[in-house]
PDB file of C-alpha atoms in Angstrom:
ATOM      1  CA  GLU A   1     -48.462  86.310 -28.345  1.00  0.00           C
ATOM      2  CA  PRO A   2     -49.725  86.422 -24.723  1.00  0.00           C
ATOM      3  CA  GLU A   3     -47.359  87.965 -22.219  1.00  0.00           C
ATOM      4  CA  VAL A   4     -46.772  88.025 -18.496  1.00  0.00           C
ATOM      5  CA  THR A   5     -46.675  91.657 -17.428  1.00  0.00           C
ATOM      6  CA  GLN A   6     -44.719  92.892 -14.437  1.00  0.00           C
ATOM      7  CA  THR A   7     -44.813  96.315 -12.833  1.00  0.00           C
ATOM      8  CA  PRO A   8     -42.860  98.339 -12.006  1.00  0.00           C
ATOM      9  CA  SER A   9     -39.835  97.555 -14.135  1.00  0.00           C
ATOM     10  CA  HIS A  10     -37.558  99.129 -11.556  1.00  0.00           C
ATOM     11  CA  GLN A  11     -38.228 100.013  -7.932  1.00  0.00           C
ATOM     12  CA  VAL A  12     -35.955 101.678  -5.450  1.00  0.00           C
ATOM     13  CA  THR A  13     -36.852 101.414  -1.793  1.00  0.00           C
ATOM     14  CA  GLN A  14     -35.285 102.212   1.519  1.00  0.00           C
ATOM     15  CA  MET A  15     -34.182  99.438   3.804  1.00  0.00           C
ATOM     16  CA  GLY A  16     -36.959  98.466   6.169  1.00  0.00           C
ATOM     17  CA  GLN A  17     -39.753  99.511   3.834  1.00  0.00           C
ATOM     18  CA  GLU A  18     -42.382  97.197   2.407  1.00  0.00           C
ATOM     19  CA  VAL A  19     -42.648  96.671  -1.333  1.00  0.00           C
ATOM     20  CA  ILE A  20     -45.242  95.003  -3.505  1.00  0.00           C
ATOM     21  CA  LEU A  21     -44.241  93.647  -6.865  1.00  0.00           C
ATOM     22  CA  ARG A  22     -47.072  93.138  -9.282  1.00  0.00           C
ATOM     23  CA  CYS A  23     -47.647  90.644 -12.038  1.00  0.00           C
ATOM     24  CA  VAL A  24     -50.427  89.962 -14.492  1.00  0.00           C
ATOM     25  CA  PRO A  25     -50.122  86.343 -15.655  1.00  0.00           C
ATOM     26  CA  ILE A  26     -51.457  85.047 -18.935  1.00  0.00           C
ATOM     27  CA  SER A  27     -55.219  84.887 -18.606  1.00  0.00           C
ATOM     28  CA  ASN A  28     -55.830  81.146 -18.983  1.00  0.00           C
ATOM     29  CA  HIS A  29     -52.845  80.104 -16.901  1.00  0.00           C
ATOM     30  CA  LEU A  30     -53.444  78.448 -13.546  1.00  0.00           C
ATOM     31  CA  TYR A  31     -49.976  78.098 -12.033  1.00  0.00           C
ATOM     32  CA  PHE A  32     -47.961  81.077 -10.920  1.00  0.00           C
ATOM     33  CA  TYR A  33     -44.394  81.497  -9.768  1.00  0.00           C
ATOM     34  CA  TRP A  34     -41.902  83.987  -8.430  1.00  0.00           C
ATOM     35  CA  TYR A  35     -38.171  83.700  -9.017  1.00  0.00           C
ATOM     36  CA  ARG A  36     -35.296  85.881  -7.926  1.00  0.00           C
ATOM     37  CA  GLN A  37     -31.954  86.625  -9.556  1.00  0.00           C
ATOM     38  CA  ILE A  38     -29.337  88.474  -7.579  1.00  0.00           C
ATOM     39  CA  LEU A  39     -27.015  90.300  -9.966  1.00  0.00           C
ATOM     40  CA  GLY A  40     -24.463  87.935 -11.450  1.00  0.00           C
ATOM     41  CA  GLN A  41     -25.987  84.877  -9.847  1.00  0.00           C
ATOM     42  CA  LYS A  42     -28.305  82.089 -10.884  1.00  0.00           C
ATOM     43  CA  VAL A  43     -32.052  82.335 -11.029  1.00  0.00           C
ATOM     44  CA  GLU A  44     -33.603  80.981  -7.827  1.00  0.00           C
ATOM     45  CA  PHE A  45     -37.087  79.643  -7.207  1.00  0.00           C
ATOM     46  CA  LEU A  46     -39.075  81.446  -4.533  1.00  0.00           C
ATOM     47  CA  VAL A  47     -42.634  80.157  -4.603  1.00  0.00           C
ATOM     48  CA  SER A  48     -45.328  78.495  -6.665  1.00  0.00           C
ATOM     49  CA  PHE A  49     -49.020  79.279  -6.313  1.00  0.00           C
ATOM     50  CA  TYR A  50     -52.089  77.396  -7.418  1.00  0.00           C
ATOM     51  CA  ASN A  51     -55.761  77.535  -6.565  1.00  0.00           C
ATOM     52  CA  ASN A  52     -55.220  80.544  -4.321  1.00  0.00           C
ATOM     53  CA  GLU A  53     -52.635  78.962  -2.129  1.00  0.00           C
ATOM     54  CA  ILE A  54     -48.916  78.338  -2.009  1.00  0.00           C
ATOM     55  CA  SER A  55     -48.101  74.926  -3.467  1.00  0.00           C
ATOM     56  CA  GLU A  56     -44.362  74.996  -2.906  1.00  0.00           C
ATOM     57  CA  LYS A  57     -41.828  77.419  -1.519  1.00  0.00           C
ATOM     58  CA  SER A  58     -38.078  77.556  -1.147  1.00  0.00           C
ATOM     59  CA  GLU A  59     -35.969  78.222   1.917  1.00  0.00           C
ATOM     60  CA  ILE A  60     -35.529  81.770   0.682  1.00  0.00           C
ATOM     61  CA  PHE A  61     -39.262  82.384   0.965  1.00  0.00           C
ATOM     62  CA  ASP A  62     -39.426  83.076   4.663  1.00  0.00           C
ATOM     63  CA  ASP A  63     -41.893  85.105   6.736  1.00  0.00           C
ATOM     64  CA  GLN A  64     -40.632  88.269   5.125  1.00  0.00           C
ATOM     65  CA  PHE A  65     -42.322  87.259   1.888  1.00  0.00           C
ATOM     66  CA  SER A  66     -45.939  86.715   0.973  1.00  0.00           C
ATOM     67  CA  VAL A  67     -47.893  86.205  -2.213  1.00  0.00           C
ATOM     68  CA  GLU A  68     -51.439  86.947  -3.088  1.00  0.00           C
ATOM     69  CA  ARG A  69     -53.856  86.830  -5.954  1.00  0.00           C
ATOM     70  CA  PRO A  70     -56.179  89.610  -4.863  1.00  0.00           C
ATOM     71  CA  ASP A  71     -58.416  89.455  -7.920  1.00  0.00           C
ATOM     72  CA  GLY A  72     -58.768  87.383 -11.052  1.00  0.00           C
ATOM     73  CA  SER A  73     -55.822  88.911 -12.847  1.00  0.00           C
ATOM     74  CA  ASN A  74     -53.072  90.157 -10.530  1.00  0.00           C
ATOM     75  CA  PHE A  75     -50.481  88.107  -8.695  1.00  0.00           C
ATOM     76  CA  THR A  76     -48.369  89.971  -6.156  1.00  0.00           C
ATOM     77  CA  LEU A  77     -45.210  89.414  -4.174  1.00  0.00           C
ATOM     78  CA  LYS A  78     -44.909  91.408  -0.978  1.00  0.00           C
ATOM     79  CA  ILE A  79     -41.603  91.858   0.791  1.00  0.00           C
ATOM     80  CA  ARG A  80     -41.925  93.216   4.309  1.00  0.00           C
ATOM     81  CA  SER A  81     -39.115  95.172   5.893  1.00  0.00           C
ATOM     82  CA  THR A  82     -36.725  94.970   2.946  1.00  0.00           C
ATOM     83  CA  LYS A  83     -33.034  94.289   3.469  1.00  0.00           C
ATOM     84  CA  LEU A  84     -30.065  95.255   1.331  1.00  0.00           C
ATOM     85  CA  GLU A  85     -29.667  91.632   0.258  1.00  0.00           C
ATOM     86  CA  ASP A  86     -33.185  91.660  -1.211  1.00  0.00           C
ATOM     87  CA  SER A  87     -31.831  93.743  -4.072  1.00  0.00           C
ATOM     88  CA  ALA A  88     -32.342  91.546  -7.115  1.00  0.00           C
ATOM     89  CA  MET A  89     -34.331  90.997 -10.254  1.00  0.00           C
ATOM     90  CA  TYR A  90     -37.683  89.405  -9.466  1.00  0.00           C
ATOM     91  CA  PHE A  91     -39.386  87.393 -12.165  1.00  0.00           C
ATOM     92  CA  CYS A  92     -42.989  86.345 -12.258  1.00  0.00           C
ATOM     93  CA  ALA A  93     -43.975  83.379 -14.418  1.00  0.00           C
ATOM     94  CA  SER A  94     -47.120  81.500 -15.256  1.00  0.00           C
ATOM     95  CA  SER A  95     -48.014  78.144 -16.735  1.00  0.00           C
ATOM     96  CA  GLU A  96     -51.178  76.673 -18.153  1.00  0.00           C
ATOM     97  CA  ARG A  97     -50.421  73.247 -16.784  1.00  0.00           C
ATOM     98  CA  ARG A  98     -48.559  71.838 -13.824  1.00  0.00           C
ATOM     99  CA  GLN A  99     -46.699  69.381 -15.985  1.00  0.00           C
ATOM    100  CA  GLY A 100     -45.236  69.629 -19.393  1.00  0.00           C
ATOM    101  CA  TYR A 101     -43.573  72.536 -20.968  1.00  0.00           C
ATOM    102  CA  GLY A 102     -41.687  75.455 -19.561  1.00  0.00           C
ATOM    103  CA  TYR A 103     -43.607  78.498 -18.594  1.00  0.00           C
ATOM    104  CA  THR A 104     -43.697  82.125 -19.621  1.00  0.00           C
ATOM    105  CA  PHE A 105     -41.641  84.626 -17.692  1.00  0.00           C
ATOM    106  CA  GLY A 106     -42.380  88.291 -17.287  1.00  0.00           C
ATOM    107  CA  SER A 107     -39.736  90.868 -18.052  1.00  0.00           C
ATOM    108  CA  GLY A 108     -38.872  91.247 -14.390  1.00  0.00           C
ATOM    109  CA  THR A 109     -38.797  93.932 -11.719  1.00  0.00           C
ATOM    110  CA  ARG A 110     -35.428  95.211 -10.662  1.00  0.00           C
ATOM    111  CA  LEU A 111     -35.602  95.908  -6.944  1.00  0.00           C
ATOM    112  CA  THR A 112     -32.908  98.093  -5.420  1.00  0.00           C
ATOM    113  CA  VAL A 113     -32.818  98.433  -1.654  1.00  0.00           C
ATOM    114  CA  VAL A 114     -30.784 101.388  -0.397  1.00  0.00           C
TER     115      VAL A 114
ATOM    116  CA  ALA B   1     -32.084  67.233  -4.562  1.00  0.00           C
ATOM    117  CA  GLN B   2     -31.509  67.977  -8.185  1.00  0.00           C
ATOM    118  CA  THR B   3     -28.571  70.121  -9.240  1.00  0.00           C
ATOM    119  CA  VAL B   4     -27.764  71.648 -12.588  1.00  0.00           C
ATOM    120  CA  THR B   5     -24.178  72.416 -13.550  1.00  0.00           C
ATOM    121  CA  GLN B   6     -22.975  74.666 -16.324  1.00  0.00           C
ATOM    122  CA  SER B   7     -19.200  74.526 -16.311  1.00  0.00           C
ATOM    123  CA  GLN B   8     -18.530  77.222 -18.905  1.00  0.00           C
ATOM    124  CA  PRO B   9     -18.901  80.752 -17.505  1.00  0.00           C
ATOM    125  CA  GLU B  10     -18.331  82.262 -20.947  1.00  0.00           C
ATOM    126  CA  MET B  11     -18.113  81.095 -24.544  1.00  0.00           C
ATOM    127  CA  SER B  12     -17.058  83.168 -27.511  1.00  0.00           C
ATOM    128  CA  VAL B  13     -18.101  82.462 -31.093  1.00  0.00           C
ATOM    129  CA  GLN B  14     -17.719  84.228 -34.396  1.00  0.00           C
ATOM    130  CA  GLU B  15     -20.737  85.157 -36.441  1.00  0.00           C
ATOM    131  CA  ALA B  16     -21.951  82.277 -38.621  1.00  0.00           C
ATOM    132  CA  GLU B  17     -20.000  79.753 -36.578  1.00  0.00           C
ATOM    133  CA  THR B  18     -21.299  77.114 -34.185  1.00  0.00           C
ATOM    134  CA  VAL B  19     -21.005  77.052 -30.432  1.00  0.00           C
ATOM    135  CA  THR B  20     -21.962  74.322 -27.982  1.00  0.00           C
ATOM    136  CA  LEU B  21     -22.904  74.990 -24.380  1.00  0.00           C
ATOM    137  CA  SER B  22     -22.652  72.194 -21.872  1.00  0.00           C
ATOM    138  CA  CYS B  23     -25.028  71.305 -19.073  1.00  0.00           C
ATOM    139  CA  THR B  24     -25.064  68.363 -16.713  1.00  0.00           C
ATOM    140  CA  TYR B  25     -27.566  67.570 -14.032  1.00  0.00           C
ATOM    141  CA  ASP B  26     -27.959  65.243 -11.151  1.00  0.00           C
ATOM    142  CA  THR B  27     -31.225  63.449 -10.510  1.00  0.00           C
ATOM    143  CA  SER B  28     -32.627  60.117  -9.417  1.00  0.00           C
ATOM    144  CA  GLU B  29     -35.805  60.649 -11.395  1.00  0.00           C
ATOM    145  CA  SER B  30     -36.492  58.804 -14.614  1.00  0.00           C
ATOM    146  CA  ASP B  31     -38.910  61.307 -16.069  1.00  0.00           C
ATOM    147  CA  TYR B  32     -38.342  65.053 -16.138  1.00  0.00           C
ATOM    148  CA  TYR B  33     -38.013  68.056 -18.413  1.00  0.00           C
ATOM    149  CA  LEU B  34     -35.004  70.046 -19.462  1.00  0.00           C
ATOM    150  CA  PHE B  35     -34.891  73.557 -20.837  1.00  0.00           C
ATOM    151  CA  TRP B  36     -32.558  76.178 -22.178  1.00  0.00           C
ATOM    152  CA  TYR B  37     -33.448  79.791 -21.457  1.00  0.00           C
ATOM    153  CA  LYS B  38     -31.848  82.839 -23.003  1.00  0.00           C
ATOM    154  CA  GLN B  39     -31.381  86.034 -21.028  1.00  0.00           C
ATOM    155  CA  PRO B  40     -30.309  89.003 -23.178  1.00  0.00           C
ATOM    156  CA  PRO B  41     -29.107  92.279 -21.656  1.00  0.00           C
ATOM    157  CA  SER B  42     -32.743  93.263 -21.107  1.00  0.00           C
ATOM    158  CA  ARG B  43     -32.721  90.400 -18.542  1.00  0.00           C
ATOM    159  CA  GLN B  44     -35.949  88.897 -19.789  1.00  0.00           C
ATOM    160  CA  MET B  45     -36.019  85.086 -19.627  1.00  0.00           C
ATOM    161  CA  ILE B  46     -36.830  83.607 -23.024  1.00  0.00           C
ATOM    162  CA  LEU B  47     -37.446  79.917 -23.577  1.00  0.00           C
ATOM    163  CA  VAL B  48     -35.144  78.631 -26.319  1.00  0.00           C
ATOM    164  CA  ILE B  49     -35.773  74.911 -26.386  1.00  0.00           C
ATOM    165  CA  ARG B  50     -37.180  72.102 -24.257  1.00  0.00           C
ATOM    166  CA  GLN B  51     -36.725  68.362 -24.021  1.00  0.00           C
ATOM    167  CA  GLU B  52     -38.818  65.670 -22.375  1.00  0.00           C
ATOM    168  CA  ALA B  53     -36.642  62.996 -20.818  1.00  0.00           C
ATOM    169  CA  TYR B  54     -38.807  60.166 -22.116  1.00  0.00           C
ATOM    170  CA  LYS B  55     -38.176  61.253 -25.688  1.00  0.00           C
ATOM    171  CA  GLN B  56     -34.997  59.912 -27.202  1.00  0.00           C
ATOM    172  CA  GLN B  57     -35.097  62.281 -30.132  1.00  0.00           C
ATOM    173  CA  ASN B  58     -33.132  65.459 -29.606  1.00  0.00           C
ATOM    174  CA  ALA B  59     -35.172  68.651 -29.764  1.00  0.00           C
ATOM    175  CA  THR B  60     -34.502  71.213 -32.478  1.00  0.00           C
ATOM    176  CA  GLU B  61     -35.735  74.765 -32.904  1.00  0.00           C
ATOM    177  CA  ASN B  62     -34.391  76.400 -36.036  1.00  0.00           C
ATOM    178  CA  ARG B  63     -30.696  77.115 -35.377  1.00  0.00           C
ATOM    179  CA  PHE B  64     -30.860  75.694 -31.852  1.00  0.00           C
ATOM    180  CA  SER B  65     -30.532  72.010 -31.117  1.00  0.00           C
ATOM    181  CA  VAL B  66     -29.739  69.885 -28.120  1.00  0.00           C
ATOM    182  CA  ASN B  67     -27.729  66.771 -27.523  1.00  0.00           C
ATOM    183  CA  PHE B  68     -29.553  64.923 -24.773  1.00  0.00           C
ATOM    184  CA  GLN B  69     -27.636  62.035 -23.249  1.00  0.00           C
ATOM    185  CA  LYS B  70     -29.878  60.624 -20.538  1.00  0.00           C
ATOM    186  CA  ALA B  71     -27.495  58.032 -19.195  1.00  0.00           C
ATOM    187  CA  ALA B  72     -24.745  60.609 -18.893  1.00  0.00           C
ATOM    188  CA  LYS B  73     -27.207  63.210 -17.555  1.00  0.00           C
ATOM    189  CA  SER B  74     -25.990  65.674 -20.114  1.00  0.00           C
ATOM    190  CA  PHE B  75     -27.990  68.266 -22.036  1.00  0.00           C
ATOM    191  CA  SER B  76     -25.894  70.453 -24.314  1.00  0.00           C
ATOM    192  CA  LEU B  77     -27.154  73.265 -26.530  1.00  0.00           C
ATOM    193  CA  LYS B  78     -25.766  73.858 -29.989  1.00  0.00           C
ATOM    194  CA  ILE B  79     -26.235  77.231 -31.639  1.00  0.00           C
ATOM    195  CA  SER B  80     -25.573  77.022 -35.366  1.00  0.00           C
ATOM    196  CA  ASP B  81     -24.908  79.939 -37.699  1.00  0.00           C
ATOM    197  CA  SER B  82     -24.475  82.251 -34.717  1.00  0.00           C
ATOM    198  CA  GLN B  83     -25.866  85.750 -35.012  1.00  0.00           C
ATOM    199  CA  LEU B  84     -25.110  88.923 -33.075  1.00  0.00           C
ATOM    200  CA  GLY B  85     -28.560  88.661 -31.537  1.00  0.00           C
ATOM    201  CA  ASP B  86     -27.612  85.363 -29.946  1.00  0.00           C
ATOM    202  CA  ALA B  87     -25.325  87.180 -27.528  1.00  0.00           C
ATOM    203  CA  ALA B  88     -26.844  86.574 -24.108  1.00  0.00           C
ATOM    204  CA  MET B  89     -26.629  84.552 -20.936  1.00  0.00           C
ATOM    205  CA  TYR B  90     -27.923  81.036 -21.443  1.00  0.00           C
ATOM    206  CA  PHE B  91     -29.360  79.051 -18.568  1.00  0.00           C
ATOM    207  CA  CYS B  92     -29.965  75.334 -18.462  1.00  0.00           C
ATOM    208  CA  ALA B  93     -32.911  74.333 -16.287  1.00  0.00           C
ATOM    209  CA  TYR B  94     -34.425  71.140 -14.926  1.00  0.00           C
ATOM    210  CA  ARG B  95     -37.955  70.392 -13.871  1.00  0.00           C
ATOM    211  CA  THR B  96     -39.332  67.188 -12.352  1.00  0.00           C
ATOM    212  CA  THR B  97     -42.692  65.786 -13.263  1.00  0.00           C
ATOM    213  CA  ASP B  98     -43.969  65.510  -9.725  1.00  0.00           C
ATOM    214  CA  SER B  99     -43.222  68.952  -8.352  1.00  0.00           C
ATOM    215  CA  TRP B 100     -45.358  72.015  -8.721  1.00  0.00           C
ATOM    216  CA  GLY B 101     -43.272  73.055 -11.655  1.00  0.00           C
ATOM    217  CA  LYS B 102     -40.252  74.428  -9.881  1.00  0.00           C
ATOM    218  CA  LEU B 103     -37.312  75.008 -12.213  1.00  0.00           C
ATOM    219  CA  GLN B 104     -33.757  74.393 -11.044  1.00  0.00           C
ATOM    220  CA  PHE B 105     -31.354  76.605 -12.949  1.00  0.00           C
ATOM    221  CA  GLY B 106     -27.669  76.289 -13.669  1.00  0.00           C
ATOM    222  CA  ALA B 107     -25.303  79.194 -13.129  1.00  0.00           C
ATOM    223  CA  GLY B 108     -25.447  80.238 -16.757  1.00  0.00           C
ATOM    224  CA  THR B 109     -23.060  80.602 -19.680  1.00  0.00           C
ATOM    225  CA  GLN B 110     -22.412  83.996 -21.226  1.00  0.00           C
ATOM    226  CA  VAL B 111     -22.271  83.756 -25.020  1.00  0.00           C
ATOM    227  CA  VAL B 112     -20.253  86.447 -26.768  1.00  0.00           C
ATOM    228  CA  VAL B 113     -20.671  86.747 -30.540  1.00  0.00           C
ATOM    229  CA  THR B 114     -17.925  88.521 -32.443  1.00  0.00           C
ATOM    230  CA  PRO B 115     -18.349  89.902 -35.967  1.00  0.00           C
TER     231      PRO B 115
END
């Protein structure tokens, strides 16, 4: 069964550093998403991406964050100047269609900011 | 704005028994999608079951079934014949038909399965 692949599985970074979280969506999917889950809290939407541009973003997704699809396979989330409160699990997801069924999540990247 | 409420932080069930997780949501939309996701200790998000609001028939996937009450805006998940592998956090989620697919999640219910 096709999978969404995220790397790394765990990243530790110092406060103020930039991090790039990487995702390889399912190959025929067109819609891409990033979600965040702070430990013990609910899963929160960050951003959706389609046709090489952001289609929707949440209030959390401020200027500190950016997304990119640099080639035909990767989908990245960049966090500039990380803060302690950015420590969370970050999930990438992809969907074949805009409407309809739920989408496939990756296994997540645990980001720890120290 | 849509909100999803899961009022049970934790539910305990014995193996082979049945447990029901509650979920309510608030929306002014008439058409939307509802989902239950399972998050085991590995923290991966796994789709358990989905329901289209325009379908009156409750969705079923093997031992998992839902009770969808549109008028009451309720979407409960029933796990029958519970197994140790069912132990996980379960999230209810809502998705409109006119957004770019954003999911709104509830706070989750931790399911504990005892032998």
